[in-house]
CSV table of C-alpha atoms and ligand atoms in Angstrom, one decimal:
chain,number,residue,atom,x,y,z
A,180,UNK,CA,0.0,0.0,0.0
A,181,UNK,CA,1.3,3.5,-0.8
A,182,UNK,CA,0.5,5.7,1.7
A,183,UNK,CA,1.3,9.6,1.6
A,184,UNK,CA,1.6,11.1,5.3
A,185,UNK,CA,3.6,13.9,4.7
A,186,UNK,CA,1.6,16.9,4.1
A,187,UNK,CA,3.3,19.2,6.2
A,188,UNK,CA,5.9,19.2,3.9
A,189,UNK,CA,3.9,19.6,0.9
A,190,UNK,CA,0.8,18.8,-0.4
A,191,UNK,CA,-0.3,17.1,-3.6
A,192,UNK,CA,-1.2,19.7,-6.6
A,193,UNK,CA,-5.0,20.0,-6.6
A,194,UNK,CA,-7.2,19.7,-10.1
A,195,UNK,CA,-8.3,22.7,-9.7
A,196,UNK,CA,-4.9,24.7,-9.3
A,197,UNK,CA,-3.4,22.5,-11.9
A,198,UNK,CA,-6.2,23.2,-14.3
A,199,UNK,CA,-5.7,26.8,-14.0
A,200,UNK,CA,-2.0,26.8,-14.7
A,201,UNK,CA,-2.3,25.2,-17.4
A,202,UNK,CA,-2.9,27.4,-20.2
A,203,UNK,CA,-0.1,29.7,-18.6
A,204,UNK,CA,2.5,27.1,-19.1
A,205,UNK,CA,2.1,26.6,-22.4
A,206,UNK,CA,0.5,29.7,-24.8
A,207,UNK,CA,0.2,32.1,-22.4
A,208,UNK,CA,3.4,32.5,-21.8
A,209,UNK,CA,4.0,36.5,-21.9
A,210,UNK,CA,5.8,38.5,-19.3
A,211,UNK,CA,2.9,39.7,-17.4
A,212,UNK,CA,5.0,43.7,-17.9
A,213,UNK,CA,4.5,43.5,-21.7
A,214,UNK,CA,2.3,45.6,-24.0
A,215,UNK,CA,0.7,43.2,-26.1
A,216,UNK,CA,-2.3,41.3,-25.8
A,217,UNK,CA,-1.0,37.6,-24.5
A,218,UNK,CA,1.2,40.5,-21.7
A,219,UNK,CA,-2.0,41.8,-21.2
A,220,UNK,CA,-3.9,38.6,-20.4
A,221,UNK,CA,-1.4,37.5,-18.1
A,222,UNK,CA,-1.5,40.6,-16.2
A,223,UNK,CA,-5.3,40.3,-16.1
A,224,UNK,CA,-4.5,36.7,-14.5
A,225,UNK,CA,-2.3,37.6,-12.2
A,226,UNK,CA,-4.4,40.9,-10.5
A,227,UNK,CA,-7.5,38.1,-10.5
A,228,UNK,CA,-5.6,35.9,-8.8
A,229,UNK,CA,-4.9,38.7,-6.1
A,230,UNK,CA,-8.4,39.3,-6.0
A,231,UNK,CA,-8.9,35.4,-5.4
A,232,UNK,CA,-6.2,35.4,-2.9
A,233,UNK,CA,-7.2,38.7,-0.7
A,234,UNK,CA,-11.2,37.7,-0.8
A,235,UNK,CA,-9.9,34.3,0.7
A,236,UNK,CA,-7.6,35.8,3.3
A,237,UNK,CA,-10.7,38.7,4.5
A,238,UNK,CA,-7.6,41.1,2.7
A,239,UNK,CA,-7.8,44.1,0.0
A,240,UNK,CA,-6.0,43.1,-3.6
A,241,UNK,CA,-2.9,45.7,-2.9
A,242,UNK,CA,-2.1,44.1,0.4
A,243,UNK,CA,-1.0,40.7,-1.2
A,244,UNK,CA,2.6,40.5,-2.3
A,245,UNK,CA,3.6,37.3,-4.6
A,246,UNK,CA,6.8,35.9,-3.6
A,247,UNK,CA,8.6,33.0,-3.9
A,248,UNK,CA,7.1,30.9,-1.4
A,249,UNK,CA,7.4,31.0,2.5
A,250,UNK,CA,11.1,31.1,3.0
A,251,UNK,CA,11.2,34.4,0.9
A,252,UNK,CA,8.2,36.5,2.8
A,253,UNK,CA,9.4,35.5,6.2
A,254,UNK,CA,13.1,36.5,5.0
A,255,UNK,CA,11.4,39.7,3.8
A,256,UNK,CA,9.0,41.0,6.3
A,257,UNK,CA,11.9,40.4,9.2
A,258,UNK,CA,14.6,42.0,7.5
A,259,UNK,CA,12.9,44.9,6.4
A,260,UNK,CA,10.5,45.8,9.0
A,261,UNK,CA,13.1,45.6,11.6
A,262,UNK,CA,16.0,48.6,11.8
A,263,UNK,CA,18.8,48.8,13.6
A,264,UNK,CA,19.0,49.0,16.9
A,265,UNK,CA,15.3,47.7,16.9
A,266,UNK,CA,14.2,45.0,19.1
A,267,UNK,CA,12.6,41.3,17.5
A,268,UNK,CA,10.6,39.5,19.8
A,269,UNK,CA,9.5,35.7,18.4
A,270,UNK,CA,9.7,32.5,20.1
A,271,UNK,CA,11.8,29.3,20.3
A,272,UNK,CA,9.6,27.0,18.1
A,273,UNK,CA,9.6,28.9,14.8
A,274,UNK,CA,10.5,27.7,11.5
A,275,UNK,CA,14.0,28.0,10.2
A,276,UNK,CA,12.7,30.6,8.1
A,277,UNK,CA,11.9,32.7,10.5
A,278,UNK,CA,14.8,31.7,13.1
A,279,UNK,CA,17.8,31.5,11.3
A,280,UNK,CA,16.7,34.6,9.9
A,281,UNK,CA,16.5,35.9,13.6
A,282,UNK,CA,19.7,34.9,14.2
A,283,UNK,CA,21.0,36.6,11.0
A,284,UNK,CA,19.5,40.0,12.6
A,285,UNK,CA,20.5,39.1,16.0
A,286,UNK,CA,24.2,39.6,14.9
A,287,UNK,CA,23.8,42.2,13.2
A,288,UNK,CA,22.9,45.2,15.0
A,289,UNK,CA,19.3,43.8,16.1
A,290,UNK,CA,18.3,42.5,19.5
A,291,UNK,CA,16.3,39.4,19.2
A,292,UNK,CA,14.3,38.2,22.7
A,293,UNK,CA,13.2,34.3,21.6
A,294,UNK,CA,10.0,33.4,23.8
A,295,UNK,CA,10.3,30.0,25.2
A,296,UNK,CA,7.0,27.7,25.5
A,297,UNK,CA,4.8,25.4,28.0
A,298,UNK,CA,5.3,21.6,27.3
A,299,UNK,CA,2.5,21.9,24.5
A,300,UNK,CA,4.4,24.4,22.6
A,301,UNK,CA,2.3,27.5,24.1
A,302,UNK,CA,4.2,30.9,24.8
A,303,UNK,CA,4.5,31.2,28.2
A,304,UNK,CA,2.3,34.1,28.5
A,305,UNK,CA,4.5,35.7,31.5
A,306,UNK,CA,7.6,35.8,29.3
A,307,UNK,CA,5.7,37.1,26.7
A,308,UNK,CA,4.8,40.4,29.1
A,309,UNK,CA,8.6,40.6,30.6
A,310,UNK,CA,9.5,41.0,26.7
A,311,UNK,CA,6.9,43.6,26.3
A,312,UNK,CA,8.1,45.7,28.9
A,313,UNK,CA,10.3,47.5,26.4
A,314,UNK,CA,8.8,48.4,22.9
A,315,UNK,CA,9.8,45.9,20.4
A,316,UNK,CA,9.7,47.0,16.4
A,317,UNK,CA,8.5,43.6,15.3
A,318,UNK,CA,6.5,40.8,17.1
A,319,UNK,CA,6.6,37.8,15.0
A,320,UNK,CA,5.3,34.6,16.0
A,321,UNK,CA,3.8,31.0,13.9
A,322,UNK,CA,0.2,30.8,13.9
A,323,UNK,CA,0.8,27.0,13.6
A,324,UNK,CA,3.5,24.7,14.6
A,325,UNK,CA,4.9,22.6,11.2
A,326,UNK,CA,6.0,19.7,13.7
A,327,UNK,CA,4.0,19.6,16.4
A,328,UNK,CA,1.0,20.9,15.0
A,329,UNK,CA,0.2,22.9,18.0
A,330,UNK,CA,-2.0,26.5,16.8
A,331,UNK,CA,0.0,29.4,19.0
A,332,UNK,CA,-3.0,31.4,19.3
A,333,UNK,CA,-1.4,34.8,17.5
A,334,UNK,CA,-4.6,36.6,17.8
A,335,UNK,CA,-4.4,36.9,22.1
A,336,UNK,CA,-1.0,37.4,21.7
A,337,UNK,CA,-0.9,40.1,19.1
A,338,UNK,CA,-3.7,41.8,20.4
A,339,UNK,CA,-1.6,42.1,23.5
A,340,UNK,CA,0.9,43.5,21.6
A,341,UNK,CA,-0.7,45.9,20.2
A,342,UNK,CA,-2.9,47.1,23.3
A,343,UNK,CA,0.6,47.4,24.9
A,344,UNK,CA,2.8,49.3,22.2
A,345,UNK,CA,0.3,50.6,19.2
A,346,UNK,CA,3.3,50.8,16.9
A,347,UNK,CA,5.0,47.7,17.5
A,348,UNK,CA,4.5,45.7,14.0
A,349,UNK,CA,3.4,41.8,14.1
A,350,UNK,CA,4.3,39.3,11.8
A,351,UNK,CA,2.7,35.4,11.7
A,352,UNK,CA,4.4,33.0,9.7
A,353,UNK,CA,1.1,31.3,8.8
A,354,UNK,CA,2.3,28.6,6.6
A,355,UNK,CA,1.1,25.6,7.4
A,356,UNK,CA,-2.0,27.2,8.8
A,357,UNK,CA,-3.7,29.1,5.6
A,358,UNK,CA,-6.1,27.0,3.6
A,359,UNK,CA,-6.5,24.6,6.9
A,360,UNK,CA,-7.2,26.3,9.7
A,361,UNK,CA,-9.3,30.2,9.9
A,362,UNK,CA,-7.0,32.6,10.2
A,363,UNK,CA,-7.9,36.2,11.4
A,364,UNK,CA,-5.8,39.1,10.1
A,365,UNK,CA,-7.2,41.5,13.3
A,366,UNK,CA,-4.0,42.1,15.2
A,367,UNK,CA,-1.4,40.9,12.0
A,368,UNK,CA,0.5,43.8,10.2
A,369,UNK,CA,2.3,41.1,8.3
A,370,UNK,CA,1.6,37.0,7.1
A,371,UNK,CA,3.1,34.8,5.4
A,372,UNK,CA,1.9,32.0,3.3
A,373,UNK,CA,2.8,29.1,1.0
A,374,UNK,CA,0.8,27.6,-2.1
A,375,UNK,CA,2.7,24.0,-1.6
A,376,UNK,CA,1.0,23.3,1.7
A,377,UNK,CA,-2.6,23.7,0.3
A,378,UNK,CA,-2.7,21.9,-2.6
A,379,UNK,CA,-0.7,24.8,-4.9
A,380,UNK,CA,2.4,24.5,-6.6
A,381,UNK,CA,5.7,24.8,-5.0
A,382,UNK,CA,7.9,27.9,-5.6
A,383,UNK,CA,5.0,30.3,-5.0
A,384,UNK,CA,3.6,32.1,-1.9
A,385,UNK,CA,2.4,35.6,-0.8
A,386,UNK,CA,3.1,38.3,2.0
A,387,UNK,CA,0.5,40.0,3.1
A,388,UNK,CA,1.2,43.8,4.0
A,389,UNK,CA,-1.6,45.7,5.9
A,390,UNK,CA,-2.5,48.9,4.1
A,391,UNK,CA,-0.4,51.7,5.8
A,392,UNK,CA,2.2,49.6,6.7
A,393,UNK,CA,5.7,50.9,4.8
A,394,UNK,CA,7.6,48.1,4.2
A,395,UNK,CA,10.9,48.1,2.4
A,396,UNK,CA,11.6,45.7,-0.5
A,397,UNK,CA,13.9,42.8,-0.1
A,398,UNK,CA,14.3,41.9,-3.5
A,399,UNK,CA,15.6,45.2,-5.7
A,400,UNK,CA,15.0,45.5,-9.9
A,401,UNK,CA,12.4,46.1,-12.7
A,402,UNK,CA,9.8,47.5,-10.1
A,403,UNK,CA,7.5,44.0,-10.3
A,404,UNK,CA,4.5,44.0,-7.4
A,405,UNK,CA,4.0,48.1,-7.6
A,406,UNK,CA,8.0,48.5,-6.9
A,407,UNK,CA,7.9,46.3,-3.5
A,408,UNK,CA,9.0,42.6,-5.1
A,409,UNK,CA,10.7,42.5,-8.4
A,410,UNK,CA,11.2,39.9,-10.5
A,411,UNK,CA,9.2,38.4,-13.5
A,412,UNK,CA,6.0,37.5,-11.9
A,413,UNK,CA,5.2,33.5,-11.8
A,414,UNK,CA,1.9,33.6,-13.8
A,415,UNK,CA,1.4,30.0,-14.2
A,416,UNK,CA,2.6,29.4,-9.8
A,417,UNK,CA,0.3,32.6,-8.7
A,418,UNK,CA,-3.1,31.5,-10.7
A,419,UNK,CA,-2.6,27.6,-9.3
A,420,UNK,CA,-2.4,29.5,-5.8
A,421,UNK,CA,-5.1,31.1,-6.2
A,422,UNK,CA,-7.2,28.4,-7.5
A,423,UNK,CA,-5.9,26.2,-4.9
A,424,UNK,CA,-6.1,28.5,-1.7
A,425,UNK,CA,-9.9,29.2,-3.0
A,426,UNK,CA,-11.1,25.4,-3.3
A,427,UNK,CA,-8.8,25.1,0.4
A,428,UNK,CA,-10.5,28.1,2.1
A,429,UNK,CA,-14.1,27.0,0.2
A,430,UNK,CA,-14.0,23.5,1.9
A,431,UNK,CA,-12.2,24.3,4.8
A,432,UNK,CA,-14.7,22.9,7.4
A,433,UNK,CA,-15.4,19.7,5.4
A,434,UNK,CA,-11.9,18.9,4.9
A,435,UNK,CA,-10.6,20.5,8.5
A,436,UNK,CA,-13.7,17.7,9.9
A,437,UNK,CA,-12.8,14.9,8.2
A,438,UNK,CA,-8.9,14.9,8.6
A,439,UNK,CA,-9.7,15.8,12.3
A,440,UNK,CA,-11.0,12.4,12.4
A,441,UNK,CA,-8.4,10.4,11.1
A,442,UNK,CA,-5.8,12.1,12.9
A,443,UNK,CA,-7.5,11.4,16.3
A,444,UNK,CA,-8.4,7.7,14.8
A,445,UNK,CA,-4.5,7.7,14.0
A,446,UNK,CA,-3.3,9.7,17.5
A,447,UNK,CA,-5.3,7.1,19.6
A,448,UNK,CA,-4.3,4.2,17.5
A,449,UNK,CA,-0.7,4.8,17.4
A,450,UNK,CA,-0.6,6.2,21.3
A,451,UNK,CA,-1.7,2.7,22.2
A,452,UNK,CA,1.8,1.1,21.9
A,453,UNK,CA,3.5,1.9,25.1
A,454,UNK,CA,5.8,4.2,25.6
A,455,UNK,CA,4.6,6.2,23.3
A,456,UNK,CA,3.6,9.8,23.5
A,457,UNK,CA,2.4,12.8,21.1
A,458,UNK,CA,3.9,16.3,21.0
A,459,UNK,CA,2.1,19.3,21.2
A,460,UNK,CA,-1.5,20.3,22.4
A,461,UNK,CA,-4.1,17.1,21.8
A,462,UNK,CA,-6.7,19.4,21.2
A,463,UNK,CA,-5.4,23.1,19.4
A,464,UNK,CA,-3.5,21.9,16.9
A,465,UNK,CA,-4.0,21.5,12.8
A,466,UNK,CA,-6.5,19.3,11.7
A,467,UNK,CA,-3.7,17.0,9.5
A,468,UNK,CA,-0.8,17.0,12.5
A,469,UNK,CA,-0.1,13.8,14.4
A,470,UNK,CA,4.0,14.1,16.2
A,471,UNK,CA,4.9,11.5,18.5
A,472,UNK,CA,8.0,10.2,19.9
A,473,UNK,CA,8.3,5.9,21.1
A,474,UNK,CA,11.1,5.7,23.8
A,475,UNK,CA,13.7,3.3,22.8
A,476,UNK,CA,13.2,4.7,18.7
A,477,UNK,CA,15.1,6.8,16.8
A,478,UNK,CA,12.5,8.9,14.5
A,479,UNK,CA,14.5,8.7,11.4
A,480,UNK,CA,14.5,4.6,12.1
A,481,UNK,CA,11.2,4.7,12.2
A,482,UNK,CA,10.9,6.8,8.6
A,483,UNK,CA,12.8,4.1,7.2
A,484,UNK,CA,11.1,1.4,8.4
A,485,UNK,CA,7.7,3.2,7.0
A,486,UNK,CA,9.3,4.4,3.7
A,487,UNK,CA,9.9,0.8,3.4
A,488,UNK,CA,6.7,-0.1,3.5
A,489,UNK,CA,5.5,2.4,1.2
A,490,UNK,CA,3.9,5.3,4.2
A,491,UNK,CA,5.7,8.5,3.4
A,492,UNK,CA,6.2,10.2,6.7
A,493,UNK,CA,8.9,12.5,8.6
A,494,UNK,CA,11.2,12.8,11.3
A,495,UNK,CA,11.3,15.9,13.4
A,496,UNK,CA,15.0,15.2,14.2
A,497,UNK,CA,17.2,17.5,12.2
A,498,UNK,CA,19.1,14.6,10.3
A,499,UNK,CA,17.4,16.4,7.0
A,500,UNK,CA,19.6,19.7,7.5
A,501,UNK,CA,22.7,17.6,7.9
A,502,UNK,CA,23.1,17.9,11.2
A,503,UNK,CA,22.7,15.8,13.8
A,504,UNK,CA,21.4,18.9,16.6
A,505,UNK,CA,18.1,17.4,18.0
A,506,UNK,CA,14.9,19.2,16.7
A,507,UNK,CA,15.1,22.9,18.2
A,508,UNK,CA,10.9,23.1,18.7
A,509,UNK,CA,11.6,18.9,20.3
A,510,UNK,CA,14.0,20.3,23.0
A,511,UNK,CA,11.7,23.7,23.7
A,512,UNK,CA,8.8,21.9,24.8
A,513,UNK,CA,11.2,20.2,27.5
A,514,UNK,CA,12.4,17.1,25.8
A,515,UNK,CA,15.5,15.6,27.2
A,516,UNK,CA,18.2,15.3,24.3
A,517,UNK,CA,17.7,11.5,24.2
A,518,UNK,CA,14.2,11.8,23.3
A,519,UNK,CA,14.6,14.7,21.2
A,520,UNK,CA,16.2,13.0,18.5
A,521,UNK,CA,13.6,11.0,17.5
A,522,UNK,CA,10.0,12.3,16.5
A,523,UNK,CA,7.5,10.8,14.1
A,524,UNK,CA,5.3,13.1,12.2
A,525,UNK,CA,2.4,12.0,10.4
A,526,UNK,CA,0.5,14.7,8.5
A,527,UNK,CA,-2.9,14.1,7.0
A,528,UNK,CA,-5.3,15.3,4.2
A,529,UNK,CA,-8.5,14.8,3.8
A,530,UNK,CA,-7.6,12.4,0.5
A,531,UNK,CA,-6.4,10.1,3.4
A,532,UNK,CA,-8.7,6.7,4.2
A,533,UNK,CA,-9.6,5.1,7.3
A,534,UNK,CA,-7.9,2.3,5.5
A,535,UNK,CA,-4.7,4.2,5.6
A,536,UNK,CA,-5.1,4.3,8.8
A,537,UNK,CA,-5.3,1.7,10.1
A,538,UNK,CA,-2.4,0.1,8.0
A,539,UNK,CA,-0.2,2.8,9.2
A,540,UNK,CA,-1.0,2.0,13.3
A,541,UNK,CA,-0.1,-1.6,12.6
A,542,UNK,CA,3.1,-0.6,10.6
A,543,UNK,CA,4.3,2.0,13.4
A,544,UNK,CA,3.6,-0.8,16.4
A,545,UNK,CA,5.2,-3.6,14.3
A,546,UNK,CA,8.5,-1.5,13.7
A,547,UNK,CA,8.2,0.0,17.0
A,548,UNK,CA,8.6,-3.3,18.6
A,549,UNK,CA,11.1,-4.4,16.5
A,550,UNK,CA,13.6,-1.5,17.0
A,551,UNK,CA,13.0,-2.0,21.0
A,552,UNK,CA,13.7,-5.8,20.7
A,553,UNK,CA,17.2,-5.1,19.3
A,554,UNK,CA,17.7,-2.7,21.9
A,555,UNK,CA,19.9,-4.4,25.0
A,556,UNK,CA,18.6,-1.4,27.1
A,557,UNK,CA,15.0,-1.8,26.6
A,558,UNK,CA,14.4,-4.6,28.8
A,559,UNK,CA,15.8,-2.2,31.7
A,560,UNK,CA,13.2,0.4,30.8
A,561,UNK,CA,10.0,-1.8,30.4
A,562,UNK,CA,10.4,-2.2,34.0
A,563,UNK,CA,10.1,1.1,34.8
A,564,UNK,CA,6.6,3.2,34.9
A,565,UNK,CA,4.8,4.0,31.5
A,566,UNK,CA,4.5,7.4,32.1
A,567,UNK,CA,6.6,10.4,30.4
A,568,UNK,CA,10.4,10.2,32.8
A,569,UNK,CA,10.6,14.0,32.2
A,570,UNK,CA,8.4,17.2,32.6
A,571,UNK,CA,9.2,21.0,31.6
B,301,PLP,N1,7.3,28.3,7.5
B,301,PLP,C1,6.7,27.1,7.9
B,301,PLP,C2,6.0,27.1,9.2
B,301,PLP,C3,6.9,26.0,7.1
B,301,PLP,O1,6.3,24.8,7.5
B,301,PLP,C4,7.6,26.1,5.9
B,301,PLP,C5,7.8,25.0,5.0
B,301,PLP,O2,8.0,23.9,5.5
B,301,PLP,C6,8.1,27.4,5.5
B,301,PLP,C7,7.9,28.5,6.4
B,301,PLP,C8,8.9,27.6,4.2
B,301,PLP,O3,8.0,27.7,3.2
B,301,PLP,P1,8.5,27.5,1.7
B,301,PLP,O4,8.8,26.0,1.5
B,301,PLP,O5,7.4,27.9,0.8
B,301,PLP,O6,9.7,28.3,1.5
């Protein structure tokens, strides 16, 4: 059985957005800048797809920006909304994106205050007032977790923000939220999304700017996205967004419902092999997002041993980055190193079956009690109590 279990990584192109793209990949190929009429059309395509895109996000047209994808808007709206000498306040469990890019900052000329979180992946809400007690330039914080799946809440905390200092500016990195989840732009200056995780194609995304918000371009030349993002715009990638975030944001409580219920099929399936626990919040967290660690099992074993028979899933260990650091948002929620290095993340659609399922419980426990049996040391530790050896 093939089994595809990874869609927090990306998601499978939907009909729709592929049916849209497809007259732009092959005769509509003008540069959307030209003055003639197949430019002209794909200018028209690209400002409806901006339409499509703001209606679905509750923004106006001018406050979407195309970009690359994620990486590139949360590059952007951190390194140009923060000046020198200005303060960054985000938290521990972000994406790369967003924290290496912090880190970047942090040495150069920025201060950067990184909020830790509760053992669910929460900010600690006290923290998050000691860092407000000295205006920050930028707030940014996830709206979801991409490996534990726990949803931070960015609308409490950014309503705080701005109740506290009115001209502090807040970006969400809102990737693996948008076309799953609702997501309020109340309290957010700045968001950042990515077609590839709702059924777009990859090397696309957006930023949206709120209206009155100056922000800086990152990329400098021709003047593409009203002077803010140049570059020859990605007709063929921004109409497949479009179409893709609408159908998403259309069917977003059908879909949200029935991936809810295989992941908690999945969650209490798989959290009945012992020893076994899942990362993150049980109950706020994305519809698709199952993370768990087995004592005893290395996650990338465990990846293997499902690649092999045929479930596509990941490991939140850091093995994919070349390094062999445990996962950064593993070791904030209070994991002990050991454990840390070895998460399993399954991440559902609503294309998944119960059938699925059910074939993937069976595969984790057989592999899960295979690894342990090799293990000299796991006899010690079945002695031992079930329950979690460590706390934050
Ligand atoms: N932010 C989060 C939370 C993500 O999960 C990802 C992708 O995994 C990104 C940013 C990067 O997005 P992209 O692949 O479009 O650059």
């Amino acid at each position: 059985m093939f089994v595809y279990a990874d869609n927090a990584a990306t998601t499978k192109l939907k009909n729709s957005a592929l049916d849209a793209m497809l007259p732009w990949l092959t005769d509509g190929y003008g540069n959307a800048s030209g003055f003639y009429s197949i430019a002209r059309d794909a200018r028209r395509a690209v400002e409806d797809a901006r339409k499509t895109v703001a209606e679905a996000m509750g923004a106006r047209p001018e406050e979407i920006y195309f970009t690359s994808g994620g990486t590139e808007a949360d590059n952007w709206a951190l390194k140009c909304a923060l000046p020198e000498g200005g303060t960054l306040i985000t938290t521990e469990v972000e994406h790369h994106a967003v924290l290496h890019t912090a880190q970047y900052l942090g040495k150069n000329r920025r201060q950067v205050i990184y909020l830790p979180v509760d053992e669910k992946g929460h900010v600690i809400e006290d923290e998050m007032d000691r860092a407000l007690e000295q205006p920050p330039a930028l707030v940014s914080i996830m709206h979801a977790n991409n490996e534990i799946g726990t949803i931070l809440g960015v609308n409490e905390l950014f309503a705080k923000v701005k109740t506290r200092w009115p001209k502090a500016l807040t970006h969400t990195d809102a990737v693996q939220a948008v076309g799953h989840v609702p997501v309020s732009l109340e309290f957010v200056d700045m968001l950042s999304m990515s077609a590839h995780k709702f059924g777009g194609p990859k090397g696309v995304g957006a930023l949206y700017i709120r209206r009155g918000v100056s922000l800086p371009p990152l990329l400098h030349g021709g003047g593409h996205e009203r002077g803010k993002r140049s570059s020859t715009e990605n007709v063929a990638g921004i109409v497949g967004m479009a179409a893709a975030l609408r159908e998403a944001v259309n069917k977003l409580d059908i879909a949200a419902g029935k991936t809810k219920r295989l992941r908690d099929k999945l969650i209490d399936g798989v959290l009945a092999i012992p020893y076994s626990f899942l990362n993150g919040d049980r109950e706020v967290r994305l519809p698709g997002n199952a993370s768990f660690i087995f004592e005893g099992v290395e996650g990338e074993s465990l990846v293997l041993g499902l690649d092999a028979k045929g479930v596509c899933a990941s490991s939140g260990s850091a093995c994919s980055s070349g390094t062999l650091d445990p996962s950064h948002v593993l070791m904030a929620i209070g994991l002990p190193q050991e454990v840390a290095h070895g998460s399993l993340r399954l991440s559902l659609s609503e294309d998944n079956t119960e059938e699925e399922v059910a074939y993937m419980i069976e595969a984790v426990a057989e592999i899960v009690a295979r690894r342990r049996s090799m293990s000299p040391l796991w006899d010690e530790r079945e002695q031992k109590p079930t329950e979690r050896f460590w706390s934050k």
